[in-house]
Amino acid sequence: MSSDERPVTESPTPATRRFDRALLQRFEGLALHATRRFRGGRAGERRTRDRGASTEFLDHRAYVRGDDLRHLDWNLFARHDRLYLKRHHDTQDVVVHLVVDASGSMDFGEPTKLDRVVDLAAALSLIALARGDRLVLHGLGSACPVPPRDLRGRRSWSRVLDWLASLEASGEADLGAELRGLGNRLRRPGIVVVLSDLLHPGSTDGLSYLAAGRHELHALQVLTEEEQRPDLIGALELEDAETGALMNVTATPRLMALFRQRLEEHRTTLGQALARAGSRLVEIDPNDSLEEIVLEKLQAQRVVTRSG
């Protein structure tokens, strides 16, 4: 058994998770979709606008004194008695940033929103690493552990899974401020995938700021059916999942209708802001299977595509 196939060891944290590697490895033939082409830092599998030394032929050009003789097309010389150089597409790595919300609000539902986000992050990380992209992990939430660094190639996937297994939904997250801060730190444009419930009022501004950095941005919003259409009535004491603050509320049909209206307005605003930036909002139901989400919804929304 290779090091990439060994079973995931149990995490010492209470939130131990096991990953179905056989299922996740079904996604290796996919690629994170990008309409933009990025300049990478090392050789990889994604085509850039540059001409380089990959094996994918582009065209010929006339030889100029001083050119590298290794790229001469001798077959063409034999036919035309003139020297031409073969040019190829340059293929480089792209940085993929996975942004995982592990704040207290993600601890809701069965499976919880965080459970589904962690599974999705495991799948997307494998897709990126198998593609030859460089992966960078980011955690949102005041209690989120520091993610591993220098993630390249399939062998790094075990470290990704160990980090994901350690995540617990706890602490606060000011999504507006944290996403803006992330946008300021990202120096090179790349693919950014945000996995969150995006319920914080600052989410729209934060995502818009992030998209302005010329990244290929995919925002995956994970919300449960109970959150979208809560079945509440009467006098209630509600607790804020992140701060623990309590609030007394009398839930009436009119109040519940108003809540649903505000939530829909929030999601519409999010979607419109991302569309203006050339990005997309994808709504995820945590009760759907991982196969349905990745192979149907994410492909339909062109977050992932079949690699060619």
mmCIF file of C-alpha atoms in Angstrom:
data_model
loop_
_atom_site.group_PDB
_atom_site.id
_atom_site.type_symbol
_atom_site.label_atom_id
_atom_site.label_comp_id
_atom_site.label_asym_id
_atom_site.label_seq_id
_atom_site.Cartn_x
_atom_site.Cartn_y
_atom_site.Cartn_z
ATOM 1 C CA MET A 1 0.000 0.000 0.000
ATOM 2 C CA SER A 2 1.456 3.370 -1.004
ATOM 3 C CA SER A 3 1.645 6.332 1.354
ATOM 4 C CA ASP A 4 -1.209 7.966 -0.579
ATOM 5 C CA GLU A 5 -3.515 5.003 0.116
ATOM 6 C CA ARG A 6 -2.991 4.543 3.821
ATOM 7 C CA PRO A 7 -6.088 4.900 6.023
ATOM 8 C CA VAL A 8 -6.661 8.267 7.591
ATOM 9 C CA THR A 9 -5.728 8.115 11.273
ATOM 10 C CA GLU A 10 -8.148 9.335 13.867
ATOM 11 C CA SER A 11 -7.770 12.952 14.816
ATOM 12 C CA PRO A 12 -7.204 13.644 18.530
ATOM 13 C CA THR A 13 -9.975 16.240 18.488
ATOM 14 C CA PRO A 14 -13.580 15.402 19.437
ATOM 15 C CA ALA A 15 -14.649 16.195 15.861
ATOM 16 C CA THR A 16 -12.971 13.110 14.381
ATOM 17 C CA ARG A 17 -13.974 12.533 10.769
ATOM 18 C CA ARG A 18 -13.323 9.680 8.404
ATOM 19 C CA PHE A 19 -13.160 10.181 4.662
ATOM 20 C CA ASP A 20 -14.341 7.779 1.997
ATOM 21 C CA ARG A 21 -11.168 7.807 -0.085
ATOM 22 C CA ALA A 22 -12.585 5.452 -2.722
ATOM 23 C CA LEU A 23 -15.439 7.898 -3.344
ATOM 24 C CA LEU A 24 -13.220 10.968 -3.282
ATOM 25 C CA GLN A 25 -10.758 9.442 -5.742
ATOM 26 C CA ARG A 26 -13.586 9.182 -8.284
ATOM 27 C CA PHE A 27 -13.259 12.939 -8.674
ATOM 28 C CA GLU A 28 -9.615 12.900 -9.814
ATOM 29 C CA GLY A 29 -10.609 13.195 -13.492
ATOM 30 C CA LEU A 30 -12.088 16.638 -12.852
ATOM 31 C CA ALA A 31 -10.507 20.090 -12.843
ATOM 32 C CA LEU A 32 -11.511 23.314 -11.142
ATOM 33 C CA HIS A 33 -12.914 25.499 -13.885
ATOM 34 C CA ALA A 34 -11.316 28.801 -14.797
ATOM 35 C CA THR A 35 -12.405 31.114 -17.604
ATOM 36 C CA ARG A 36 -9.246 33.148 -17.052
ATOM 37 C CA ARG A 37 -5.715 31.978 -17.741
ATOM 38 C CA PHE A 38 -3.183 32.588 -15.029
ATOM 39 C CA ARG A 39 0.568 32.872 -14.959
ATOM 40 C CA GLY A 40 1.811 30.096 -12.695
ATOM 41 C CA GLY A 41 4.981 29.821 -10.683
ATOM 42 C CA ARG A 42 6.114 26.333 -11.726
ATOM 43 C CA ALA A 43 5.486 23.781 -14.426
ATOM 44 C CA GLY A 44 1.990 22.344 -14.197
ATOM 45 C CA GLU A 45 -0.913 21.160 -16.317
ATOM 46 C CA ARG A 46 -2.870 24.370 -16.960
ATOM 47 C CA ARG A 47 -2.301 26.265 -20.185
ATOM 48 C CA THR A 48 -1.287 29.928 -19.892
ATOM 49 C CA ARG A 49 -1.201 32.658 -22.542
ATOM 50 C CA ASP A 50 2.573 32.260 -22.764
ATOM 51 C CA ARG A 51 4.538 30.143 -25.194
ATOM 52 C CA GLY A 52 6.781 27.639 -23.513
ATOM 53 C CA ALA A 53 8.250 24.170 -23.571
ATOM 54 C CA SER A 54 5.342 21.852 -22.875
ATOM 55 C CA THR A 55 4.542 18.899 -25.158
ATOM 56 C CA GLU A 56 1.430 20.519 -26.647
ATOM 57 C CA PHE A 57 2.307 21.913 -30.099
ATOM 58 C CA LEU A 58 1.322 25.518 -30.891
ATOM 59 C CA ASP A 59 2.915 26.573 -34.216
ATOM 60 C CA HIS A 60 6.189 27.243 -36.050
ATOM 61 C CA ARG A 61 8.249 30.356 -36.525
ATOM 62 C CA ALA A 62 11.333 31.096 -38.558
ATOM 63 C CA TYR A 63 14.685 30.411 -36.932
ATOM 64 C CA VAL A 64 16.591 33.467 -35.663
ATOM 65 C CA ARG A 65 20.270 33.343 -34.848
ATOM 66 C CA GLY A 66 20.694 32.556 -31.179
ATOM 67 C CA ASP A 67 17.541 30.417 -30.865
ATOM 68 C CA ASP A 68 17.763 27.114 -29.007
ATOM 69 C CA LEU A 69 18.653 24.485 -31.626
ATOM 70 C CA ARG A 70 16.872 21.799 -29.612
ATOM 71 C CA HIS A 71 13.532 23.189 -30.821
ATOM 72 C CA LEU A 72 14.338 23.040 -34.550
ATOM 73 C CA ASP A 73 11.920 21.048 -36.692
ATOM 74 C CA TRP A 74 14.299 18.934 -38.808
ATOM 75 C CA ASN A 75 11.460 17.310 -40.746
ATOM 76 C CA LEU A 76 10.324 20.721 -41.937
ATOM 77 C CA PHE A 77 13.923 21.629 -42.818
ATOM 78 C CA ALA A 78 14.196 18.480 -44.972
ATOM 79 C CA ARG A 79 11.083 19.463 -46.948
ATOM 80 C CA HIS A 80 11.679 23.207 -47.330
ATOM 81 C CA ASP A 81 15.430 23.648 -46.806
ATOM 82 C CA ARG A 82 14.672 26.384 -44.270
ATOM 83 C CA LEU A 83 15.003 26.387 -40.488
ATOM 84 C CA TYR A 84 11.880 26.638 -38.345
ATOM 85 C CA LEU A 85 11.377 26.356 -34.595
ATOM 86 C CA LYS A 86 8.529 24.398 -33.040
ATOM 87 C CA ARG A 87 6.619 26.380 -30.405
ATOM 88 C CA HIS A 88 4.485 24.869 -27.680
ATOM 89 C CA HIS A 89 1.871 26.057 -25.223
ATOM 90 C CA ASP A 90 3.276 26.946 -21.834
ATOM 91 C CA THR A 91 1.613 24.933 -19.066
ATOM 92 C CA GLN A 92 2.101 26.085 -15.489
ATOM 93 C CA ASP A 93 0.620 25.499 -12.091
ATOM 94 C CA VAL A 94 -2.200 27.656 -10.763
ATOM 95 C CA VAL A 95 -2.781 28.547 -7.131
ATOM 96 C CA VAL A 96 -6.096 27.219 -5.784
ATOM 97 C CA HIS A 97 -7.294 28.792 -2.547
ATOM 98 C CA LEU A 98 -9.880 26.807 -0.547
ATOM 99 C CA VAL A 99 -11.561 29.008 2.062
ATOM 100 C CA VAL A 100 -13.383 26.949 4.712
ATOM 101 C CA ASP A 101 -15.812 28.549 7.160
ATOM 102 C CA ALA A 102 -15.472 26.762 10.515
ATOM 103 C CA SER A 103 -17.266 29.357 12.646
ATOM 104 C CA GLY A 104 -19.976 28.482 15.162
ATOM 105 C CA SER A 105 -22.828 29.079 12.708
ATOM 106 C CA MET A 106 -21.671 26.035 10.690
ATOM 107 C CA ASP A 107 -22.665 23.686 13.524
ATOM 108 C CA PHE A 108 -26.240 23.211 12.409
ATOM 109 C CA GLY A 109 -28.175 20.461 10.678
ATOM 110 C CA GLU A 110 -27.663 16.704 10.313
ATOM 111 C CA PRO A 111 -25.234 16.371 8.670
ATOM 112 C CA THR A 112 -24.009 19.747 9.839
ATOM 113 C CA LYS A 113 -23.086 22.438 7.373
ATOM 114 C CA LEU A 114 -19.463 22.018 8.424
ATOM 115 C CA ASP A 115 -19.606 18.268 7.746
ATOM 116 C CA ARG A 116 -20.691 18.929 4.178
ATOM 117 C CA VAL A 117 -18.176 21.752 3.708
ATOM 118 C CA VAL A 118 -15.361 19.504 4.950
ATOM 119 C CA ASP A 119 -16.352 16.730 2.528
ATOM 120 C CA LEU A 120 -16.479 19.225 -0.329
ATOM 121 C CA ALA A 121 -13.108 20.674 0.622
ATOM 122 C CA ALA A 122 -11.627 17.158 0.665
ATOM 123 C CA ALA A 123 -12.946 16.504 -2.854
ATOM 124 C CA LEU A 124 -11.899 19.872 -4.286
ATOM 125 C CA SER A 125 -8.444 19.652 -2.726
ATOM 126 C CA LEU A 126 -7.843 16.270 -4.371
ATOM 127 C CA ILE A 127 -9.051 17.629 -7.718
ATOM 128 C CA ALA A 128 -6.591 20.536 -7.456
ATOM 129 C CA LEU A 129 -3.609 18.471 -6.282
ATOM 130 C CA ALA A 130 -4.175 15.728 -8.862
ATOM 131 C CA ARG A 131 -4.322 18.413 -11.550
ATOM 132 C CA GLY A 132 -0.891 19.726 -10.553
ATOM 133 C CA ASP A 133 -2.157 22.976 -9.035
ATOM 134 C CA ARG A 134 -0.700 24.458 -5.875
ATOM 135 C CA LEU A 135 -3.197 24.373 -3.008
ATOM 136 C CA VAL A 136 -3.518 26.930 -0.223
ATOM 137 C CA LEU A 137 -5.983 26.389 2.641
ATOM 138 C CA HIS A 138 -7.648 29.176 4.623
ATOM 139 C CA GLY A 139 -9.881 28.796 7.669
ATOM 140 C CA LEU A 140 -12.542 31.311 8.680
ATOM 141 C CA GLY A 141 -13.409 31.621 12.348
ATOM 142 C CA SER A 142 -11.594 32.737 15.471
ATOM 143 C CA ALA A 143 -11.003 29.136 16.669
ATOM 144 C CA CYS A 144 -9.825 27.692 13.346
ATOM 145 C CA PRO A 145 -6.467 25.808 13.530
ATOM 146 C CA VAL A 146 -3.556 26.893 11.349
ATOM 147 C CA PRO A 147 -3.664 25.014 8.018
ATOM 148 C CA PRO A 148 -0.663 23.140 6.559
ATOM 149 C CA ARG A 149 1.559 24.843 3.991
ATOM 150 C CA ASP A 150 3.409 23.861 0.799
ATOM 151 C CA LEU A 151 0.665 21.660 -0.614
ATOM 152 C CA ARG A 152 1.607 20.236 -4.008
ATOM 153 C CA GLY A 153 0.915 16.852 -5.546
ATOM 154 C CA ARG A 154 -1.197 13.920 -4.375
ATOM 155 C CA ARG A 155 1.137 13.171 -1.478
ATOM 156 C CA SER A 156 0.029 16.408 0.190
ATOM 157 C CA TRP A 157 -3.584 15.250 0.320
ATOM 158 C CA SER A 158 -3.140 13.347 3.588
ATOM 159 C CA ARG A 159 -2.075 16.561 5.318
ATOM 160 C CA VAL A 160 -5.139 18.305 3.921
ATOM 161 C CA LEU A 161 -7.409 15.558 5.284
ATOM 162 C CA ASP A 162 -5.735 15.696 8.699
ATOM 163 C CA TRP A 163 -6.418 19.432 8.899
ATOM 164 C CA LEU A 164 -10.006 19.082 7.714
ATOM 165 C CA ALA A 165 -10.600 16.284 10.238
ATOM 166 C CA SER A 166 -9.525 18.612 13.051
ATOM 167 C CA LEU A 167 -12.021 21.367 12.266
ATOM 168 C CA GLU A 168 -14.784 22.128 14.742
ATOM 169 C CA ALA A 169 -17.557 24.641 14.236
ATOM 170 C CA SER A 170 -16.853 27.210 16.927
ATOM 171 C CA GLY A 171 -15.911 30.827 17.410
ATOM 172 C CA GLU A 172 -16.893 33.962 15.528
ATOM 173 C CA ALA A 173 -16.245 34.971 11.928
ATOM 174 C CA ASP A 174 -16.685 38.470 10.521
ATOM 175 C CA LEU A 175 -16.892 37.277 6.928
ATOM 176 C CA GLY A 176 -16.737 40.772 5.477
ATOM 177 C CA ALA A 177 -13.517 41.659 7.291
ATOM 178 C CA GLU A 178 -11.920 38.218 6.889
ATOM 179 C CA LEU A 179 -12.611 38.005 3.144
ATOM 180 C CA ARG A 180 -11.311 41.532 2.601
ATOM 181 C CA GLY A 181 -8.199 40.643 4.585
ATOM 182 C CA LEU A 182 -7.726 37.555 2.453
ATOM 183 C CA GLY A 183 -8.074 39.651 -0.697
ATOM 184 C CA ASN A 184 -5.292 41.934 0.545
ATOM 185 C CA ARG A 185 -2.972 38.970 1.199
ATOM 186 C CA LEU A 186 -3.390 37.205 -2.138
ATOM 187 C CA ARG A 187 -0.672 38.627 -4.364
ATOM 188 C CA ARG A 188 -1.157 36.429 -7.409
ATOM 189 C CA PRO A 189 -4.512 35.850 -9.133
ATOM 190 C CA GLY A 190 -5.776 32.291 -8.930
ATOM 191 C CA ILE A 191 -8.844 30.155 -8.316
ATOM 192 C CA VAL A 192 -10.623 30.902 -5.025
ATOM 193 C CA VAL A 193 -13.396 28.681 -3.657
ATOM 194 C CA VAL A 194 -15.271 29.944 -0.581
ATOM 195 C CA LEU A 195 -17.307 27.339 1.346
ATOM 196 C CA SER A 196 -19.622 28.943 3.890
ATOM 197 C CA ASP A 197 -23.233 29.637 4.792
ATOM 198 C CA LEU A 198 -22.526 33.305 3.870
ATOM 199 C CA LEU A 199 -25.140 34.508 6.330
ATOM 200 C CA HIS A 200 -23.012 37.294 7.786
ATOM 201 C CA PRO A 201 -24.235 40.719 6.578
ATOM 202 C CA GLY A 202 -20.709 41.563 5.394
ATOM 203 C CA SER A 203 -20.525 38.575 3.048
ATOM 204 C CA THR A 204 -21.497 40.529 -0.078
ATOM 205 C CA ASP A 205 -18.894 43.248 0.409
ATOM 206 C CA GLY A 206 -16.213 40.710 1.338
ATOM 207 C CA LEU A 207 -16.815 38.519 -1.715
ATOM 208 C CA SER A 208 -16.997 41.534 -4.041
ATOM 209 C CA TYR A 209 -13.659 42.782 -2.721
ATOM 210 C CA LEU A 210 -12.120 39.345 -3.184
ATOM 211 C CA ALA A 211 -13.456 39.059 -6.748
ATOM 212 C CA ALA A 212 -11.911 42.434 -7.610
ATOM 213 C CA GLY A 213 -8.469 40.831 -7.348
ATOM 214 C CA ARG A 214 -8.934 39.177 -10.792
ATOM 215 C CA HIS A 215 -9.419 35.757 -9.214
ATOM 216 C CA GLU A 216 -11.686 33.045 -10.556
ATOM 217 C CA LEU A 217 -14.083 33.071 -7.604
ATOM 218 C CA HIS A 218 -16.598 30.342 -6.779
ATOM 219 C CA ALA A 219 -18.791 30.935 -3.710
ATOM 220 C CA LEU A 220 -20.508 27.781 -2.420
ATOM 221 C CA GLN A 221 -23.289 28.663 0.013
ATOM 222 C CA VAL A 222 -24.320 25.779 2.270
ATOM 223 C CA LEU A 223 -27.694 26.237 3.959
ATOM 224 C CA THR A 224 -30.045 23.694 5.506
ATOM 225 C CA GLU A 225 -33.746 23.441 4.719
ATOM 226 C CA GLU A 226 -34.527 24.347 8.361
ATOM 227 C CA GLU A 227 -32.582 27.603 8.024
ATOM 228 C CA GLN A 228 -34.297 28.590 4.815
ATOM 229 C CA ARG A 229 -37.813 27.719 5.979
ATOM 230 C CA PRO A 230 -37.801 27.532 9.788
ATOM 231 C CA ASP A 231 -40.867 25.951 11.357
ATOM 232 C CA LEU A 232 -41.029 28.106 14.482
ATOM 233 C CA ILE A 233 -44.006 29.504 16.374
ATOM 234 C CA GLY A 234 -44.628 31.103 19.737
ATOM 235 C CA ALA A 235 -42.364 32.581 22.425
ATOM 236 C CA LEU A 236 -38.733 31.507 21.897
ATOM 237 C CA GLU A 237 -35.312 32.161 23.370
ATOM 238 C CA LEU A 238 -32.772 32.129 20.526
ATOM 239 C CA GLU A 239 -29.017 31.809 21.000
ATOM 240 C CA ASP A 240 -26.454 33.253 18.599
ATOM 241 C CA ALA A 241 -24.372 30.266 17.425
ATOM 242 C CA GLU A 242 -21.153 32.292 17.340
ATOM 243 C CA THR A 243 -21.391 34.718 20.274
ATOM 244 C CA GLY A 244 -23.753 32.858 22.606
ATOM 245 C CA ALA A 245 -25.906 35.985 22.962
ATOM 246 C CA LEU A 246 -29.559 35.282 23.833
ATOM 247 C CA MET A 247 -32.621 36.943 22.334
ATOM 248 C CA ASN A 248 -36.292 36.554 23.233
ATOM 249 C CA VAL A 249 -38.520 36.396 20.157
ATOM 250 C CA THR A 250 -42.205 35.774 19.543
ATOM 251 C CA ALA A 251 -42.346 33.836 16.275
ATOM 252 C CA THR A 252 -45.519 34.635 14.341
ATOM 253 C CA PRO A 253 -46.426 33.593 10.776
ATOM 254 C CA ARG A 254 -45.878 37.197 9.660
ATOM 255 C CA LEU A 255 -42.420 37.309 11.279
ATOM 256 C CA MET A 256 -41.432 34.002 9.668
ATOM 257 C CA ALA A 257 -42.604 35.255 6.265
ATOM 258 C CA LEU A 258 -40.531 38.409 6.744
ATOM 259 C CA PHE A 259 -37.497 36.302 7.675
ATOM 260 C CA ARG A 260 -37.793 34.221 4.514
ATOM 261 C CA GLN A 261 -38.155 37.377 2.439
ATOM 262 C CA ARG A 262 -35.014 38.937 3.955
ATOM 263 C CA LEU A 263 -33.031 35.746 3.443
ATOM 264 C CA GLU A 264 -34.070 35.592 -0.208
ATOM 265 C CA GLU A 265 -33.123 39.251 -0.682
ATOM 266 C CA HIS A 266 -29.723 38.552 0.883
ATOM 267 C CA ARG A 267 -29.084 35.617 -1.453
ATOM 268 C CA THR A 268 -30.241 37.604 -4.484
ATOM 269 C CA THR A 269 -27.888 40.452 -3.569
ATOM 270 C CA LEU A 270 -25.021 37.986 -3.168
ATOM 271 C CA GLY A 271 -25.688 36.380 -6.532
ATOM 272 C CA GLN A 272 -26.013 39.683 -8.366
ATOM 273 C CA ALA A 273 -22.808 41.090 -6.851
ATOM 274 C CA LEU A 274 -20.864 37.990 -7.851
ATOM 275 C CA ALA A 275 -22.359 37.949 -11.353
ATOM 276 C CA ARG A 276 -21.236 41.549 -11.898
ATOM 277 C CA ALA A 277 -17.709 40.468 -10.964
ATOM 278 C CA GLY A 278 -17.799 37.527 -13.367
ATOM 279 C CA SER A 279 -18.070 35.055 -10.489
ATOM 280 C CA ARG A 280 -20.798 32.677 -9.413
ATOM 281 C CA LEU A 281 -22.832 31.753 -6.349
ATOM 282 C CA VAL A 282 -23.777 28.078 -6.018
ATOM 283 C CA GLU A 283 -26.386 27.041 -3.451
ATOM 284 C CA ILE A 284 -25.599 23.726 -1.750
ATOM 285 C CA ASP A 285 -28.039 21.518 0.171
ATOM 286 C CA PRO A 286 -26.032 19.606 2.829
ATOM 287 C CA ASN A 287 -28.513 16.719 2.608
ATOM 288 C CA ASP A 288 -27.501 15.995 -0.991
ATOM 289 C CA SER A 289 -24.845 13.320 -1.411
ATOM 290 C CA LEU A 290 -21.296 14.352 -2.198
ATOM 291 C CA GLU A 291 -21.584 12.629 -5.592
ATOM 292 C CA GLU A 292 -24.697 14.649 -6.453
ATOM 293 C CA ILE A 293 -23.073 17.907 -5.423
ATOM 294 C CA VAL A 294 -19.764 17.397 -7.253
ATOM 295 C CA LEU A 295 -20.776 15.369 -10.308
ATOM 296 C CA GLU A 296 -24.091 17.109 -10.962
ATOM 297 C CA LYS A 297 -24.421 20.537 -9.361
ATOM 298 C CA LEU A 298 -20.792 21.716 -9.492
ATOM 299 C CA GLN A 299 -20.381 20.453 -13.048
ATOM 300 C CA ALA A 300 -23.661 22.057 -14.130
ATOM 301 C CA GLN A 301 -22.541 25.366 -12.587
ATOM 302 C CA ARG A 302 -19.060 24.967 -14.140
ATOM 303 C CA VAL A 303 -17.218 25.054 -10.858
ATOM 304 C CA VAL A 304 -15.582 21.797 -11.968
ATOM 305 C CA THR A 305 -15.215 20.332 -15.458
ATOM 306 C CA ARG A 306 -13.861 17.148 -16.952
ATOM 307 C CA SER A 307 -10.133 17.645 -17.471
ATOM 308 C CA GLY A 308 -8.890 17.173 -20.959
#
